PDB file of C-alpha atoms in Angstrom:
ATOM      1  CA  MET X   1       0.050  -4.294  18.767  1.00  0.00           C
ATOM      2  CA  ALA X   2      -1.198  -0.962  16.820  1.00  0.00           C
ATOM      3  CA  GLY X   3      -4.385   0.369  16.554  1.00  0.00           C
ATOM      4  CA  ALA X   4      -6.266   2.204  14.099  1.00  0.00           C
ATOM      5  CA  GLN X   5      -8.337   5.767  14.240  1.00  0.00           C
ATOM      6  CA  GLY X   6     -11.059   6.547  11.670  1.00  0.00           C
ATOM      7  CA  PRO X   7     -12.803   4.534   8.741  1.00  0.00           C
ATOM      8  CA  GLY X   8     -11.554   0.651   8.980  1.00  0.00           C
ATOM      9  CA  PRO X   9      -8.608  -1.177   7.251  1.00  0.00           C
ATOM     10  CA  SER X  10     -10.913  -2.654   4.562  1.00  0.00           C
ATOM     11  CA  ASP X  11     -12.494   1.060   3.415  1.00  0.00           C
ATOM     12  CA  LEU X  12      -8.957   2.716   3.234  1.00  0.00           C
ATOM     13  CA  SER X  13      -7.468   0.098   1.229  1.00  0.00           C
ATOM     14  CA  SER X  14     -10.056  -0.246  -0.886  1.00  0.00           C
ATOM     15  CA  GLY X  15     -10.500   3.297  -2.159  1.00  0.00           C
ATOM     16  CA  HIS X  16     -13.824   4.604  -2.569  1.00  0.00           C
ATOM     17  CA  VAL X  17     -14.805   6.356  -5.453  1.00  0.00           C
ATOM     18  CA  GLY X  18     -14.504  10.125  -5.107  1.00  0.00           C
ATOM     19  CA  VAL X  19     -12.905   9.613  -1.685  1.00  0.00           C
ATOM     20  CA  MET X  20      -9.096  10.767  -0.872  1.00  0.00           C
ATOM     21  CA  ARG X  21      -7.759   9.091   2.309  1.00  0.00           C
ATOM     22  CA  ILE X  22      -4.268  10.032   4.018  1.00  0.00           C
ATOM     23  CA  VAL X  23      -2.973   7.764   6.558  1.00  0.00           C
ATOM     24  CA  LEU X  24      -0.523   9.200   9.335  1.00  0.00           C
ATOM     25  CA  ALA X  25       1.162   6.461  10.878  1.00  0.00           C
ATOM     26  CA  ARG X  26       3.976   6.131  13.763  1.00  0.00           C
ATOM     27  CA  HIS X  27       7.010   4.474  13.060  1.00  0.00           C
ATOM     28  CA  GLY X  28       8.073   1.692  15.254  1.00  0.00           C
ATOM     29  CA  ARG X  29       9.858   1.433  18.620  1.00  0.00           C
ATOM     30  CA  PRO X  30      13.790   2.145  17.994  1.00  0.00           C
ATOM     31  CA  ALA X  31      15.721  -0.486  20.094  1.00  0.00           C
ATOM     32  CA  TRP X  32      17.342   1.684  22.153  1.00  0.00           C
ATOM     33  CA  ASP X  33      17.427   2.271  26.205  1.00  0.00           C
ATOM     34  CA  PHE X  34      14.748   4.264  27.184  1.00  0.00           C
ATOM     35  CA  ARG X  35      14.940   3.321  30.920  1.00  0.00           C
ATOM     36  CA  THR X  36      18.327   4.180  32.404  1.00  0.00           C
ATOM     37  CA  PRO X  37      18.811   7.686  33.990  1.00  0.00           C
ATOM     38  CA  ILE X  38      21.023   9.902  32.295  1.00  0.00           C
ATOM     39  CA  PRO X  39      22.492  13.768  33.453  1.00  0.00           C
ATOM     40  CA  GLY X  40      20.505  16.399  31.465  1.00  0.00           C
ATOM     41  CA  HIS X  41      23.840  17.617  29.537  1.00  0.00           C
ATOM     42  CA  ALA X  42      23.656  13.471  28.036  1.00  0.00           C
ATOM     43  CA  LEU X  43      20.365  14.203  26.124  1.00  0.00           C
ATOM     44  CA  TRP X  44      21.914  15.246  23.252  1.00  0.00           C
ATOM     45  CA  GLU X  45      24.605  12.135  22.847  1.00  0.00           C
ATOM     46  CA  TRP X  46      21.226  10.084  23.891  1.00  0.00           C
ATOM     47  CA  LEU X  47      18.785  11.519  21.257  1.00  0.00           C
ATOM     48  CA  ARG X  48      21.727  10.999  18.219  1.00  0.00           C
ATOM     49  CA  GLY X  49      21.947   7.433  19.662  1.00  0.00           C
ATOM     50  CA  GLU X  50      18.416   6.916  19.557  1.00  0.00           C
ATOM     51  CA  GLY X  51      18.319   8.549  16.058  1.00  0.00           C
ATOM     52  CA  GLU X  52      21.056   5.751  14.742  1.00  0.00           C
ATOM     53  CA  ALA X  53      19.429   2.719  16.534  1.00  0.00           C
ATOM     54  CA  PRO X  54      17.487  -0.145  14.401  1.00  0.00           C
ATOM     55  CA  LEU X  55      14.068  -0.934  14.659  1.00  0.00           C
ATOM     56  CA  ASP X  56      13.261  -3.212  17.737  1.00  0.00           C
ATOM     57  CA  ALA X  57      12.403  -6.581  16.407  1.00  0.00           C
ATOM     58  CA  SER X  58      10.077  -7.348  19.465  1.00  0.00           C
ATOM     59  CA  SER X  59       7.559  -4.604  18.283  1.00  0.00           C
ATOM     60  CA  ARG X  60       5.571  -5.236  15.467  1.00  0.00           C
ATOM     61  CA  PRO X  61       2.662  -3.266  13.432  1.00  0.00           C
ATOM     62  CA  SER X  62      -0.354  -4.337  13.147  1.00  0.00           C
ATOM     63  CA  ALA X  63      -1.585  -6.836  10.300  1.00  0.00           C
ATOM     64  CA  GLU X  64      -3.926  -3.798   9.315  1.00  0.00           C
ATOM     65  CA  LEU X  65      -1.322  -1.307   8.615  1.00  0.00           C
ATOM     66  CA  GLU X  66       0.711  -3.847   6.770  1.00  0.00           C
ATOM     67  CA  GLN X  67      -1.787  -4.447   4.682  1.00  0.00           C
ATOM     68  CA  LEU X  68      -2.450  -0.767   4.181  1.00  0.00           C
ATOM     69  CA  SER X  69       0.942   0.091   3.270  1.00  0.00           C
ATOM     70  CA  LYS X  70       1.521  -2.872   0.997  1.00  0.00           C
ATOM     71  CA  GLU X  71      -1.713  -1.487  -0.829  1.00  0.00           C
ATOM     72  CA  ALA X  72      -1.113   2.351  -0.803  1.00  0.00           C
ATOM     73  CA  ARG X  73      -0.398   3.233  -4.170  1.00  0.00           C
ATOM     74  CA  CYS X  74       1.804   6.071  -2.568  1.00  0.00           C
ATOM     75  CA  LEU X  75       3.534   5.373   0.584  1.00  0.00           C
ATOM     76  CA  VAL X  76       5.579   8.695   2.154  1.00  0.00           C
ATOM     77  CA  ALA X  77       8.370   8.551   4.879  1.00  0.00           C
ATOM     78  CA  SER X  78      11.133  10.882   6.736  1.00  0.00           C
ATOM     79  CA  PRO X  79      14.451  10.778   6.031  1.00  0.00           C
ATOM     80  CA  LEU X  80      14.779   9.726   9.728  1.00  0.00           C
ATOM     81  CA  ARG X  81      16.371   6.029  10.073  1.00  0.00           C
ATOM     82  CA  ARG X  82      13.409   5.046  12.354  1.00  0.00           C
ATOM     83  CA  SER X  83      11.051   6.127   9.599  1.00  0.00           C
ATOM     84  CA  ARG X  84      12.623   4.482   6.685  1.00  0.00           C
ATOM     85  CA  ASP X  85      13.198   1.670   8.336  1.00  0.00           C
ATOM     86  CA  SER X  86       9.447   1.051   9.412  1.00  0.00           C
ATOM     87  CA  ALA X  87       8.261   1.978   5.721  1.00  0.00           C
ATOM     88  CA  ARG X  88      10.823  -0.806   4.478  1.00  0.00           C
ATOM     89  CA  LEU X  89       9.404  -3.507   7.138  1.00  0.00           C
ATOM     90  CA  LEU X  90       5.525  -2.586   6.158  1.00  0.00           C
ATOM     91  CA  ALA X  91       5.704  -2.719   2.408  1.00  0.00           C
ATOM     92  CA  PRO X  92       9.019  -4.642   1.397  1.00  0.00           C
ATOM     93  CA  THR X  93       8.370  -4.018  -2.085  1.00  0.00           C
ATOM     94  CA  THR X  94       7.798  -0.551  -2.092  1.00  0.00           C
ATOM     95  CA  SER X  95      10.352   2.000  -2.314  1.00  0.00           C
ATOM     96  CA  PRO X  96       8.950   5.085  -0.270  1.00  0.00           C
ATOM     97  CA  LEU X  97       8.937   8.992  -0.877  1.00  0.00           C
ATOM     98  CA  VAL X  98      11.456  10.544   1.133  1.00  0.00           C
ATOM     99  CA  ASP X  99      10.732  13.657   2.191  1.00  0.00           C
ATOM    100  CA  PRO X 100      12.527  16.174   4.725  1.00  0.00           C
ATOM    101  CA  CYS X 101       9.208  18.138   5.401  1.00  0.00           C
ATOM    102  CA  PHE X 102       8.030  14.784   7.431  1.00  0.00           C
ATOM    103  CA  ARG X 103      10.726  14.328  10.081  1.00  0.00           C
ATOM    104  CA  GLU X 104       9.825  14.670  13.274  1.00  0.00           C
ATOM    105  CA  ALA X 105      10.327  18.201  15.301  1.00  0.00           C
ATOM    106  CA  GLU X 106      13.710  18.176  17.174  1.00  0.00           C
ATOM    107  CA  LEU X 107      14.250  18.303  20.935  1.00  0.00           C
ATOM    108  CA  PRO X 108      16.367  21.332  22.082  1.00  0.00           C
ATOM    109  CA  SER X 109      19.236  19.227  24.194  1.00  0.00           C
ATOM    110  CA  ALA X 110      21.347  22.143  25.229  1.00  0.00           C
ATOM    111  CA  ILE X 111      21.306  21.270  29.448  1.00  0.00           C
ATOM    112  CA  ARG X 112      23.783  21.427  31.472  1.00  0.00           C
ATOM    113  CA  SER X 113      22.325  19.831  34.706  1.00  0.00           C
ATOM    114  CA  GLY X 114      23.693  16.601  36.179  1.00  0.00           C
ATOM    115  CA  LEU X 115      20.988  15.502  37.244  1.00  0.00           C
ATOM    116  CA  ARG X 116      20.346  11.881  36.525  1.00  0.00           C
ATOM    117  CA  LEU X 117      16.511  11.235  35.503  1.00  0.00           C
ATOM    118  CA  ARG X 118      15.398   8.554  32.499  1.00  0.00           C
ATOM    119  CA  PRO X 119      15.751  10.334  29.365  1.00  0.00           C
ATOM    120  CA  GLU X 120      11.947  10.427  28.969  1.00  0.00           C
ATOM    121  CA  MET X 121      11.673  12.636  31.556  1.00  0.00           C
ATOM    122  CA  TRP X 122      14.401  14.902  30.110  1.00  0.00           C
ATOM    123  CA  ALA X 123      12.816  14.438  26.737  1.00  0.00           C
ATOM    124  CA  LEU X 124       9.513  15.403  28.363  1.00  0.00           C
ATOM    125  CA  LEU X 125      10.895  18.573  30.350  1.00  0.00           C
ATOM    126  CA  ALA X 126      13.292  19.796  26.578  1.00  0.00           C
ATOM    127  CA  ARG X 127       9.719  19.733  24.798  1.00  0.00           C
ATOM    128  CA  THR X 128       7.602  21.360  27.640  1.00  0.00           C
ATOM    129  CA  ALA X 129      10.272  24.095  27.367  1.00  0.00           C
ATOM    130  CA  TRP X 130      10.084  24.085  23.714  1.00  0.00           C
ATOM    131  CA  PHE X 131       6.454  24.383  23.622  1.00  0.00           C
ATOM    132  CA  CYS X 132       7.163  27.640  25.886  1.00  0.00           C
ATOM    133  CA  GLY X 133       9.856  28.967  23.271  1.00  0.00           C
ATOM    134  CA  TRP X 134      12.559  27.757  24.213  1.00  0.00           C
ATOM    135  CA  SER X 135      14.578  26.325  21.183  1.00  0.00           C
ATOM    136  CA  ALA X 136      18.603  26.619  21.558  1.00  0.00           C
ATOM    137  CA  GLY X 137      19.542  26.360  18.091  1.00  0.00           C
ATOM    138  CA  VAL X 138      16.975  23.621  16.680  1.00  0.00           C
ATOM    139  CA  GLU X 139      13.733  24.292  15.137  1.00  0.00           C
ATOM    140  CA  SER X 140      11.202  26.359  16.987  1.00  0.00           C
ATOM    141  CA  PHE X 141       7.263  25.546  17.483  1.00  0.00           C
ATOM    142  CA  LYS X 142       6.334  27.747  14.940  1.00  0.00           C
ATOM    143  CA  GLY X 143       8.962  26.746  12.760  1.00  0.00           C
ATOM    144  CA  ALA X 144       7.496  22.837  13.005  1.00  0.00           C
ATOM    145  CA  ARG X 145       4.102  24.139  12.695  1.00  0.00           C
ATOM    146  CA  GLU X 146       4.996  26.007   9.336  1.00  0.00           C
ATOM    147  CA  ARG X 147       6.512  22.945   8.185  1.00  0.00           C
ATOM    148  CA  ALA X 148       3.666  20.898   9.497  1.00  0.00           C
ATOM    149  CA  ALA X 149       1.489  23.002   7.142  1.00  0.00           C
ATOM    150  CA  THR X 150       3.827  22.388   4.279  1.00  0.00           C
ATOM    151  CA  ALA X 151       3.549  18.827   4.995  1.00  0.00           C
ATOM    152  CA  ALA X 152      -0.117  18.689   4.875  1.00  0.00           C
ATOM    153  CA  SER X 153      -0.134  20.299   1.623  1.00  0.00           C
ATOM    154  CA  VAL X 154       2.378  17.697   0.150  1.00  0.00           C
ATOM    155  CA  LEU X 155       0.194  15.379   1.458  1.00  0.00           C
ATOM    156  CA  THR X 156      -3.045  16.622  -0.278  1.00  0.00           C
ATOM    157  CA  GLY X 157      -1.201  16.502  -3.427  1.00  0.00           C
ATOM    158  CA  HIS X 158      -0.124  13.010  -2.984  1.00  0.00           C
ATOM    159  CA  ALA X 159      -3.699  12.015  -2.226  1.00  0.00           C
ATOM    160  CA  GLU X 160      -5.455  13.992  -5.554  1.00  0.00           C
ATOM    161  CA  GLU X 161      -2.639  11.811  -7.417  1.00  0.00           C
ATOM    162  CA  ALA X 162      -3.082   8.835  -5.790  1.00  0.00           C
ATOM    163  CA  GLY X 163      -6.364   8.444  -3.905  1.00  0.00           C
ATOM    164  CA  ALA X 164      -4.637   7.246  -1.110  1.00  0.00           C
ATOM    165  CA  VAL X 165      -1.421   7.760   0.575  1.00  0.00           C
ATOM    166  CA  VAL X 166       0.430   6.570   3.745  1.00  0.00           C
ATOM    167  CA  LEU X 167       3.050   8.480   5.678  1.00  0.00           C
ATOM    168  CA  VAL X 168       4.913   6.434   7.832  1.00  0.00           C
ATOM    169  CA  GLY X 169       5.997   9.414  10.602  1.00  0.00           C
ATOM    170  CA  HIS X 170       6.413  10.799  13.993  1.00  0.00           C
ATOM    171  CA  GLY X 171       4.128  11.220  16.595  1.00  0.00           C
ATOM    172  CA  LEU X 172       4.196  15.176  17.220  1.00  0.00           C
ATOM    173  CA  MET X 173       4.670  15.856  13.659  1.00  0.00           C
ATOM    174  CA  ASN X 174       1.538  13.773  12.977  1.00  0.00           C
ATOM    175  CA  ILE X 175      -0.286  15.559  15.043  1.00  0.00           C
ATOM    176  CA  LEU X 176       0.523  18.946  13.641  1.00  0.00           C
ATOM    177  CA  ILE X 177      -0.156  17.511  10.443  1.00  0.00           C
ATOM    178  CA  ALA X 178      -3.544  16.644  11.608  1.00  0.00           C
ATOM    179  CA  ARG X 179      -4.627  19.670  12.598  1.00  0.00           C
ATOM    180  CA  ARG X 180      -3.655  21.263   9.619  1.00  0.00           C
ATOM    181  CA  LEU X 181      -5.673  18.413   7.577  1.00  0.00           C
ATOM    182  CA  ARG X 182      -8.419  19.073   9.763  1.00  0.00           C
ATOM    183  CA  ALA X 183      -8.068  22.716   9.399  1.00  0.00           C
ATOM    184  CA  ALA X 184      -8.561  22.034   5.275  1.00  0.00           C
ATOM    185  CA  GLY X 185     -11.891  20.171   5.719  1.00  0.00           C
ATOM    186  CA  TRP X 186     -10.342  16.326   6.126  1.00  0.00           C
ATOM    187  CA  ARG X 187     -12.265  14.326   8.450  1.00  0.00           C
ATOM    188  CA  GLY X 188     -10.148  12.128  11.009  1.00  0.00           C
ATOM    189  CA  PRO X 189      -9.365  12.278  14.604  1.00  0.00           C
ATOM    190  CA  ARG X 190      -8.153  15.243  16.089  1.00  0.00           C
ATOM    191  CA  PHE X 191      -5.045  13.661  17.281  1.00  0.00           C
ATOM    192  CA  PRO X 192      -3.783  10.653  15.977  1.00  0.00           C
ATOM    193  CA  SER X 193      -2.327   8.353  18.355  1.00  0.00           C
ATOM    194  CA  PRO X 194       1.252   8.999  19.264  1.00  0.00           C
ATOM    195  CA  GLN X 195       2.166   5.250  20.168  1.00  0.00           C
ATOM    196  CA  TYR X 196       4.654   3.361  18.346  1.00  0.00           C
ATOM    197  CA  TRP X 197       2.916   1.670  15.123  1.00  0.00           C
ATOM    198  CA  THR X 198      -0.471   3.215  15.309  1.00  0.00           C
ATOM    199  CA  PHE X 199      -1.965   5.304  12.614  1.00  0.00           C
ATOM    200  CA  GLY X 200      -4.797   7.702  12.219  1.00  0.00           C
ATOM    201  CA  SER X 201      -7.039   7.904   8.811  1.00  0.00           C
ATOM    202  CA  TYR X 202      -8.549  11.005   7.188  1.00  0.00           C
ATOM    203  CA  GLU X 203     -10.770  11.613   4.557  1.00  0.00           C
ATOM    204  CA  ARG X 204     -12.242  14.273   2.204  1.00  0.00           C
ATOM    205  CA  ALA X 205     -13.986  14.496  -0.944  1.00  0.00           C
ATOM    206  CA  ALA X 206     -12.278  14.246  -4.092  1.00  0.00           C
ATOM    207  CA  ALA X 207     -12.633  17.639  -6.284  1.00  0.00           C
TER     208      ALA X 207
END
């Protein structure tokens, strides 16, 4: 089950006067094979399959996150399927605002190795290299940080209009967005949990 970080669910959904709130939630687990070893050169194909996979029906969000999403005056998602499907599951009667600035930072996958490792290991190696400057045709770490700054500004604008906003986003991008929110004076966890269906909440006094 998912866990919360920051103010309690009832506080977030009630919307205290003079306080804006942003909830950064991670999408649900895709129904994809994360265990079978693959060669390094197959990482791109594996990532494509993960991106097209539906959600794993056995992985469910917490009642708290469902409540927050249904009561939010603004629900936002990235264009990636796992984000859109998660938003639809959380709030079936709400049409989320879909914005590409919230999509996950891509993994570089131009790996030629035939060595077989579990996909999560290849992903970890690729992400580590990405942090060190290897982007191999995808958005760079610097570019992702700049996009996170834009995403934080967009969320702030929604919060100023709606009072509270829920983003159904992605693990790493949520962390980068949280960093920008905290730098702008929002109070909340330094690192929102990267686990599926977890969320972190951020507060700031309304202008």
